[in-house]
Structures are given as C-alpha cells and as structure tokens.
Amino acid sequence: MIYLKTKEEIELIRKSSLLVGKTLAEVAKLIKPGVKTIDLDKRAEEFITDHGAIPGFKGYNGFPYTLCISINENVVHGFPSERELIDGDIVSVDCGTLMNGFYGDSAYTFGVGEVKEEVVALMKRTKESLYIGIEMAVAGNRIGDIGNAVQKYVEKVGYTVVRDLVGHGLGKNLHEKPEVPNYGRQGTGPILKEGMVLAIEPMTNLGTKKVVQENDGWTIRTADRKPSAHFEHDVAIRKGKADILSTFEYIEEVLN
Ligand code: MG
Ligand code: MG
C-alpha cells in the first residue's frame, strides 16, 4: 500500500532531504582531479553524523558506504574507492540520510575539470528531465504521467532512459511504494494523492539504455560503457504543483 504522510511527517522528510542537499554541497567542494572518491564518502559521513543524522545508505541491504559514487559509464550504486577523479570524468553522487525517523534521498551528477561538450549536455538534459517529471507530479495525475514526461523529453533530445532502476516512495523507509519509473504511458499506474512523497530520479544514458551489474554485486553500468547521468529530488504531492523537499541550491552555490 501507498502510505500518505501528514504535514508534520512531510516537514521531517524535508529536514532530512535538506541535509542531503547540504551534504552533497560539502562533497561538491572537494570534487576535483586527484581526489579519491573514498575521501568524498568520508567527508559525507562526517558531515551527516555531525548534524545528528545517520547515513541512510550505509548498511541498507548491506551497502557498505555512505555515498553511492558512480563514475562515467557507472549509472548508480557505485562504491567509493581509492580511484582518483580525473579531468573529464563525470561523477554521480547519490546520498541518503535518516533523521527523526525519516529518510531523505537525493543525487547530483558533477563534472570534473574539463568535460566533453556532449557529456556536459547529457548532464544538463538529465537535470532538465527531472524537473519536467516533477511538473507532472501533482494530485490527480498518475505515476505513468511522470515517467512518460521524462521519457519523451530524454528521447527527444537523443538519449535513452534506464528501465531497470526506478524512483520510489520515501518516508520511514528508504524505498516505499509506489515505484516511479522514468518511462511509461500517460494515464497509467497509481493515482497521485496529496501526502504521497516520491523520490523522482531519472538515469539517462548517452548510448544504449541497457545496463549490466558489475561483479561487486552493486555497481550498475551501461552495457556499451558510454556515460550516464543521474539527478534525484524528493517531492511531496500537492494540488497544482509538487513541493520539492530536497534542494540543489547549496550544491549550485558551490559550483558557481
Ligand atoms: Mg538516491
Ligand atoms: Mg532514490
């Protein structure tokens, strides 16, 4: 069943989601060539615990780290490691927090140094597709309206949408019903109701939509090893317009 949140619960999810945005901004400060991704993870864990929260991903189904860090052809669920960022990489950083019993979950893809123009465009379009999806996330619409809008936009600009991974409901659990695919048909799926909280998270590829799982049992990468981008917001369903609970504002202050 889909659990509808009270106003108070939505405010708690907002707090947790805002902390994710601030954590990603701390990570953004460190992103440059030569930095090991494990050091981004350490910083994020320290920042989250300093703010009285718990890293939401660490230990979730056995995931060993605070951040999912997925470089270039890696789509999601990558492990932080001794791998140093190099000029021209793109790095998707996905972060979750648990505070006051509620989760926040948000992701952003960063460029490292000078990134190829076509890959910068992939990041830009993927972020745009997230906001296009959010525009459809209003009471009375259906889940399929979100995915349909994302897919239409992404395919129109020449990229592909990953099918094997989807967005989700969010609250006392990191992953709740309903699933929120980034593809689909208009007018299908559960009806959106006030009080639903959804994590909308398009994963968009430069080449094939096909993905494979690496031998670590976690990392998902594109089958053709072309780059992939990922942006994620948590939103509360309302009449007329979604309430975006997470934010990229702190991140973009750092980037600009
Ligand atoms: Mg996430
Ligand atoms: Mg998520």
mmCIF file of C-alpha atoms and ligand atoms in Angstrom:
data_model
loop_
_atom_site.group_PDB
_atom_site.id
_atom_site.type_symbol
_atom_site.label_atom_id
_atom_site.label_comp_id
_atom_site.label_asym_id
_atom_site.label_seq_id
_atom_site.Cartn_x
_atom_site.Cartn_y
_atom_site.Cartn_z
ATOM 1 C CA MET A 1 0.000 0.000 0.000
ATOM 2 C CA ILE A 2 0.998 3.610 -0.509
ATOM 3 C CA TYR A 3 1.476 5.422 2.766
ATOM 4 C CA LEU A 4 0.221 9.026 2.803
ATOM 5 C CA LYS A 5 2.209 11.386 5.049
ATOM 6 C CA THR A 6 0.863 14.033 7.381
ATOM 7 C CA LYS A 7 2.065 17.644 7.092
ATOM 8 C CA GLU A 8 4.308 17.068 10.121
ATOM 9 C CA GLU A 9 5.830 13.969 8.566
ATOM 10 C CA ILE A 10 6.450 15.809 5.304
ATOM 11 C CA GLU A 11 8.333 18.506 7.248
ATOM 12 C CA LEU A 12 10.546 15.824 8.788
ATOM 13 C CA ILE A 13 11.272 14.368 5.351
ATOM 14 C CA ARG A 14 12.076 17.916 4.205
ATOM 15 C CA LYS A 15 14.606 18.291 7.017
ATOM 16 C CA SER A 16 16.282 15.051 6.104
ATOM 17 C CA SER A 17 16.223 15.922 2.389
ATOM 18 C CA LEU A 18 17.723 19.362 3.019
ATOM 19 C CA LEU A 19 20.553 17.739 4.945
ATOM 20 C CA VAL A 20 21.221 15.558 1.908
ATOM 21 C CA GLY A 21 21.456 18.720 -0.233
ATOM 22 C CA LYS A 22 23.893 20.280 2.220
ATOM 23 C CA THR A 23 25.950 17.080 2.338
ATOM 24 C CA LEU A 24 26.151 16.983 -1.458
ATOM 25 C CA ALA A 25 27.320 20.615 -1.360
ATOM 26 C CA GLU A 26 30.142 19.589 1.014
ATOM 27 C CA VAL A 27 31.057 16.854 -1.438
ATOM 28 C CA ALA A 28 30.908 19.366 -4.303
ATOM 29 C CA LYS A 29 33.579 21.465 -2.571
ATOM 30 C CA LEU A 30 36.002 18.523 -2.783
ATOM 31 C CA ILE A 31 35.324 17.365 -6.335
ATOM 32 C CA LYS A 32 38.418 17.968 -8.474
ATOM 33 C CA PRO A 33 41.062 15.941 -10.304
ATOM 34 C CA GLY A 34 43.239 13.902 -7.930
ATOM 35 C CA VAL A 35 40.629 13.384 -5.208
ATOM 36 C CA LYS A 36 39.906 9.798 -4.174
ATOM 37 C CA THR A 37 36.219 9.004 -4.102
ATOM 38 C CA ILE A 38 36.597 7.284 -0.711
ATOM 39 C CA ASP A 39 37.528 10.711 0.677
ATOM 40 C CA LEU A 40 34.225 12.136 -0.597
ATOM 41 C CA ASP A 41 32.482 9.335 1.272
ATOM 42 C CA LYS A 42 34.379 10.025 4.494
ATOM 43 C CA ARG A 43 33.501 13.714 4.338
ATOM 44 C CA ALA A 44 29.823 12.961 3.720
ATOM 45 C CA GLU A 45 29.623 10.533 6.632
ATOM 46 C CA GLU A 46 31.300 13.005 8.973
ATOM 47 C CA PHE A 47 29.005 15.838 7.850
ATOM 48 C CA ILE A 48 25.831 13.776 8.272
ATOM 49 C CA THR A 49 26.733 12.494 11.727
ATOM 50 C CA ASP A 50 27.864 15.988 12.813
ATOM 51 C CA HIS A 51 24.314 17.103 12.021
ATOM 52 C CA GLY A 52 22.701 14.484 14.233
ATOM 53 C CA ALA A 53 21.633 12.192 11.406
ATOM 54 C CA ILE A 54 22.525 8.701 10.223
ATOM 55 C CA PRO A 55 23.832 7.910 6.719
ATOM 56 C CA GLY A 56 20.768 6.409 5.077
ATOM 57 C CA PHE A 57 22.535 4.042 2.699
ATOM 58 C CA LYS A 58 25.229 2.588 4.966
ATOM 59 C CA GLY A 59 24.135 -0.917 5.871
ATOM 60 C CA TYR A 60 20.981 -0.692 3.712
ATOM 61 C CA ASN A 61 20.660 -4.216 2.261
ATOM 62 C CA GLY A 62 24.347 -4.494 3.143
ATOM 63 C CA PHE A 63 25.542 -1.462 1.140
ATOM 64 C CA PRO A 64 28.897 -0.635 2.775
ATOM 65 C CA TYR A 65 29.204 3.144 2.264
ATOM 66 C CA THR A 66 27.534 6.496 2.940
ATOM 67 C CA LEU A 67 27.502 7.563 -0.722
ATOM 68 C CA CYS A 68 26.868 5.800 -3.978
ATOM 69 C CA ILE A 69 29.548 7.170 -6.297
ATOM 70 C CA SER A 70 29.180 6.237 -9.936
ATOM 71 C CA ILE A 71 31.760 7.499 -12.424
ATOM 72 C CA ASN A 72 31.188 7.884 -16.195
ATOM 73 C CA GLU A 73 29.678 4.604 -17.507
ATOM 74 C CA ASN A 74 28.567 3.660 -13.998
ATOM 75 C CA VAL A 75 24.900 4.535 -13.621
ATOM 76 C CA VAL A 76 24.163 4.071 -9.918
ATOM 77 C CA HIS A 77 25.169 2.128 -6.776
ATOM 78 C CA GLY A 78 28.922 2.512 -7.359
ATOM 79 C CA PHE A 79 31.313 2.040 -4.437
ATOM 80 C CA PRO A 80 33.549 4.859 -3.200
ATOM 81 C CA SER A 81 37.156 3.687 -3.625
ATOM 82 C CA GLU A 82 40.819 4.636 -3.989
ATOM 83 C CA ARG A 83 40.015 5.652 -7.580
ATOM 84 C CA GLU A 84 41.089 9.267 -8.093
ATOM 85 C CA LEU A 85 38.865 11.588 -10.075
ATOM 86 C CA ILE A 86 40.472 12.675 -13.328
ATOM 87 C CA ASP A 87 39.912 15.597 -15.637
ATOM 88 C CA GLY A 88 36.924 14.894 -17.901
ATOM 89 C CA ASP A 89 35.138 12.437 -15.579
ATOM 90 C CA ILE A 90 31.538 12.846 -14.602
ATOM 91 C CA VAL A 91 30.611 11.589 -11.165
ATOM 92 C CA SER A 92 27.105 10.823 -9.931
ATOM 93 C CA VAL A 93 26.815 11.130 -6.173
ATOM 94 C CA ASP A 94 23.721 9.697 -4.506
ATOM 95 C CA CYS A 95 23.185 10.342 -0.803
ATOM 96 C CA GLY A 96 20.623 9.380 1.820
ATOM 97 C CA THR A 97 20.112 10.447 5.407
ATOM 98 C CA LEU A 98 17.917 9.226 8.233
ATOM 99 C CA MET A 99 16.882 11.840 10.782
ATOM 100 C CA ASN A 100 13.946 11.863 13.234
ATOM 101 C CA GLY A 101 12.856 8.546 11.760
ATOM 102 C CA PHE A 102 12.514 9.802 8.161
ATOM 103 C CA TYR A 103 14.706 9.438 5.106
ATOM 104 C CA GLY A 104 15.957 11.960 2.579
ATOM 105 C CA ASP A 105 17.412 10.789 -0.756
ATOM 106 C CA SER A 106 18.888 12.964 -3.486
ATOM 107 C CA ALA A 107 21.501 12.689 -6.228
ATOM 108 C CA TYR A 108 23.514 15.021 -8.457
ATOM 109 C CA THR A 109 25.971 14.429 -11.298
ATOM 110 C CA PHE A 110 29.117 16.571 -11.264
ATOM 111 C CA GLY A 111 31.679 17.280 -13.971
ATOM 112 C CA VAL A 112 35.367 17.029 -13.051
ATOM 113 C CA GLY A 113 37.538 19.680 -14.719
ATOM 114 C CA GLU A 114 37.045 19.926 -18.485
ATOM 115 C CA VAL A 115 34.227 17.606 -19.563
ATOM 116 C CA LYS A 116 33.423 16.865 -23.228
ATOM 117 C CA GLU A 117 30.650 19.049 -24.553
ATOM 118 C CA GLU A 118 28.350 16.112 -25.394
ATOM 119 C CA VAL A 119 28.675 14.822 -21.838
ATOM 120 C CA VAL A 120 28.007 18.246 -20.310
ATOM 121 C CA ALA A 121 24.843 18.295 -22.426
ATOM 122 C CA LEU A 122 23.846 14.855 -21.109
ATOM 123 C CA MET A 123 24.086 16.129 -17.527
ATOM 124 C CA LYS A 124 22.154 19.309 -18.326
ATOM 125 C CA ARG A 125 19.362 17.451 -20.130
ATOM 126 C CA THR A 126 19.068 14.820 -17.424
ATOM 127 C CA LYS A 127 18.601 17.503 -14.789
ATOM 128 C CA GLU A 128 16.015 19.187 -17.015
ATOM 129 C CA SER A 129 14.169 15.875 -17.407
ATOM 130 C CA LEU A 130 13.913 15.614 -13.622
ATOM 131 C CA TYR A 131 12.111 18.965 -13.410
ATOM 132 C CA ILE A 132 9.890 18.018 -16.354
ATOM 133 C CA GLY A 133 8.907 14.874 -14.445
ATOM 134 C CA ILE A 134 8.272 16.900 -11.298
ATOM 135 C CA GLU A 135 5.870 19.159 -13.218
ATOM 136 C CA MET A 136 3.643 16.111 -13.713
ATOM 137 C CA ALA A 137 3.856 15.077 -10.051
ATOM 138 C CA VAL A 138 0.585 16.687 -8.948
ATOM 139 C CA ALA A 139 -2.529 15.320 -7.285
ATOM 140 C CA GLY A 140 -4.924 13.722 -9.770
ATOM 141 C CA ASN A 141 -2.236 12.693 -12.266
ATOM 142 C CA ARG A 142 -0.896 9.154 -12.389
ATOM 143 C CA ILE A 143 2.565 7.704 -11.844
ATOM 144 C CA GLY A 144 2.805 6.949 -15.575
ATOM 145 C CA ASP A 145 2.421 10.656 -16.368
ATOM 146 C CA ILE A 146 5.738 11.361 -14.620
ATOM 147 C CA GLY A 147 7.682 8.649 -16.428
ATOM 148 C CA ASN A 148 6.064 9.478 -19.735
ATOM 149 C CA ALA A 149 7.117 13.127 -19.494
ATOM 150 C CA VAL A 150 10.697 12.201 -18.549
ATOM 151 C CA GLN A 151 10.998 9.599 -21.292
ATOM 152 C CA LYS A 152 9.515 11.823 -24.009
ATOM 153 C CA TYR A 153 11.920 14.633 -23.199
ATOM 154 C CA VAL A 154 15.013 12.440 -22.857
ATOM 155 C CA GLU A 155 14.354 10.574 -26.102
ATOM 156 C CA LYS A 156 13.520 13.780 -27.977
ATOM 157 C CA VAL A 157 16.973 15.143 -27.171
ATOM 158 C CA GLY A 158 18.595 11.883 -28.276
ATOM 159 C CA TYR A 159 19.393 9.980 -25.093
ATOM 160 C CA THR A 160 17.946 6.847 -23.514
ATOM 161 C CA VAL A 161 16.236 6.185 -20.195
ATOM 162 C CA VAL A 162 17.334 3.333 -17.960
ATOM 163 C CA ARG A 163 14.472 0.857 -17.410
ATOM 164 C CA ASP A 164 15.941 -1.470 -14.806
ATOM 165 C CA LEU A 165 16.050 1.095 -11.995
ATOM 166 C CA VAL A 166 13.244 3.370 -10.893
ATOM 167 C CA GLY A 167 12.314 6.057 -8.389
ATOM 168 C CA HIS A 168 10.231 5.228 -5.336
ATOM 169 C CA GLY A 169 8.111 6.363 -2.437
ATOM 170 C CA LEU A 170 10.034 7.617 0.576
ATOM 171 C CA GLY A 171 9.348 8.104 4.279
ATOM 172 C CA LYS A 172 10.057 5.911 7.293
ATOM 173 C CA ASN A 173 11.609 3.564 4.752
ATOM 174 C CA LEU A 174 14.152 4.486 2.109
ATOM 175 C CA HIS A 175 12.185 2.641 -0.544
ATOM 176 C CA GLU A 176 8.411 2.555 -0.314
ATOM 177 C CA LYS A 177 5.608 2.074 -2.783
ATOM 178 C CA PRO A 178 4.912 3.200 -5.425
ATOM 179 C CA GLU A 179 7.707 2.577 -7.914
ATOM 180 C CA VAL A 180 8.332 5.656 -10.052
ATOM 181 C CA PRO A 181 9.660 4.593 -13.469
ATOM 182 C CA ASN A 182 11.302 7.173 -15.709
ATOM 183 C CA TYR A 183 9.398 5.806 -18.694
ATOM 184 C CA GLY A 184 5.868 4.745 -19.367
ATOM 185 C CA ARG A 185 2.468 5.648 -20.673
ATOM 186 C CA GLN A 186 0.289 8.587 -19.741
ATOM 187 C CA GLY A 187 -2.745 7.822 -17.612
ATOM 188 C CA THR A 188 -1.354 4.541 -16.223
ATOM 189 C CA GLY A 189 -0.301 3.480 -12.743
ATOM 190 C CA PRO A 190 -1.455 4.626 -9.309
ATOM 191 C CA ILE A 191 -3.243 7.979 -8.966
ATOM 192 C CA LEU A 192 -1.132 10.626 -7.226
ATOM 193 C CA LYS A 193 -2.647 11.878 -3.984
ATOM 194 C CA GLU A 194 -1.799 14.669 -1.594
ATOM 195 C CA GLY A 195 0.545 13.356 1.068
ATOM 196 C CA MET A 196 2.452 10.966 -1.182
ATOM 197 C CA VAL A 197 6.201 11.547 -1.080
ATOM 198 C CA LEU A 198 8.184 10.369 -4.086
ATOM 199 C CA ALA A 199 11.854 10.224 -4.993
ATOM 200 C CA ILE A 200 11.977 11.003 -8.712
ATOM 201 C CA GLU A 201 15.324 10.078 -10.230
ATOM 202 C CA PRO A 202 15.943 9.901 -13.979
ATOM 203 C CA MET A 203 19.003 7.900 -15.046
ATOM 204 C CA THR A 204 19.855 8.879 -18.597
ATOM 205 C CA ASN A 205 22.401 7.331 -20.954
ATOM 206 C CA LEU A 206 24.312 8.764 -23.900
ATOM 207 C CA GLY A 207 24.153 5.397 -25.703
ATOM 208 C CA THR A 208 22.110 2.269 -25.114
ATOM 209 C CA LYS A 209 19.509 2.101 -22.370
ATOM 210 C CA LYS A 210 20.796 -1.359 -21.462
ATOM 211 C CA VAL A 211 22.668 -1.710 -18.197
ATOM 212 C CA VAL A 212 24.587 -4.534 -16.532
ATOM 213 C CA GLN A 213 25.622 -5.240 -12.970
ATOM 214 C CA GLU A 214 29.296 -5.463 -12.073
ATOM 215 C CA ASN A 215 30.752 -8.391 -10.116
ATOM 216 C CA ASP A 216 30.732 -6.403 -6.864
ATOM 217 C CA GLY A 217 27.001 -7.144 -6.772
ATOM 218 C CA TRP A 218 26.094 -3.453 -6.645
ATOM 219 C CA THR A 219 27.525 -1.223 -9.357
ATOM 220 C CA ILE A 220 25.234 -0.763 -12.352
ATOM 221 C CA ARG A 221 26.925 0.366 -15.574
ATOM 222 C CA THR A 222 25.872 0.989 -19.147
ATOM 223 C CA ALA A 223 26.232 -2.069 -21.383
ATOM 224 C CA ASP A 224 28.131 -0.033 -24.012
ATOM 225 C CA ARG A 225 30.258 1.804 -21.411
ATOM 226 C CA LYS A 226 29.019 5.207 -22.594
ATOM 227 C CA PRO A 227 28.366 7.786 -19.878
ATOM 228 C CA SER A 228 25.231 8.048 -17.773
ATOM 229 C CA ALA A 229 23.858 10.872 -15.617
ATOM 230 C CA HIS A 230 21.546 10.790 -12.593
ATOM 231 C CA PHE A 231 19.623 13.515 -10.744
ATOM 232 C CA GLU A 232 17.152 12.937 -7.931
ATOM 233 C CA HIS A 233 14.725 15.020 -5.891
ATOM 234 C CA ASP A 234 12.232 14.120 -3.172
ATOM 235 C CA VAL A 235 8.819 15.691 -3.720
ATOM 236 C CA ALA A 236 5.539 15.818 -1.819
ATOM 237 C CA ILE A 237 2.393 15.571 -3.950
ATOM 238 C CA ARG A 238 0.064 18.550 -3.716
ATOM 239 C CA LYS A 239 -2.731 20.021 -5.805
ATOM 240 C CA GLY A 240 -1.461 22.146 -8.674
ATOM 241 C CA LYS A 241 2.289 21.903 -8.032
ATOM 242 C CA ALA A 242 4.668 19.478 -6.333
ATOM 243 C CA ASP A 243 6.515 20.582 -3.225
ATOM 244 C CA ILE A 244 10.207 19.822 -3.817
ATOM 245 C CA LEU A 245 11.598 18.753 -0.439
ATOM 246 C CA SER A 246 15.251 18.311 -1.419
ATOM 247 C CA THR A 247 17.359 21.062 -2.981
ATOM 248 C CA PHE A 248 20.284 21.613 -5.341
ATOM 249 C CA GLU A 249 20.634 25.204 -4.151
ATOM 250 C CA TYR A 250 23.575 24.563 -1.799
ATOM 251 C CA ILE A 251 25.320 22.437 -4.407
ATOM 252 C CA GLU A 252 24.938 25.050 -7.116
ATOM 253 C CA GLU A 253 26.192 27.809 -4.819
ATOM 254 C CA VAL A 254 29.416 25.804 -4.555
ATOM 255 C CA LEU A 255 29.596 25.069 -8.296
ATOM 256 C CA ASN A 256 29.037 28.670 -9.315
HETATM 257 MG MG MG B 1 19.154 8.253 -4.294
HETATM 258 MG MG MG B 2 16.294 7.096 -4.610
#
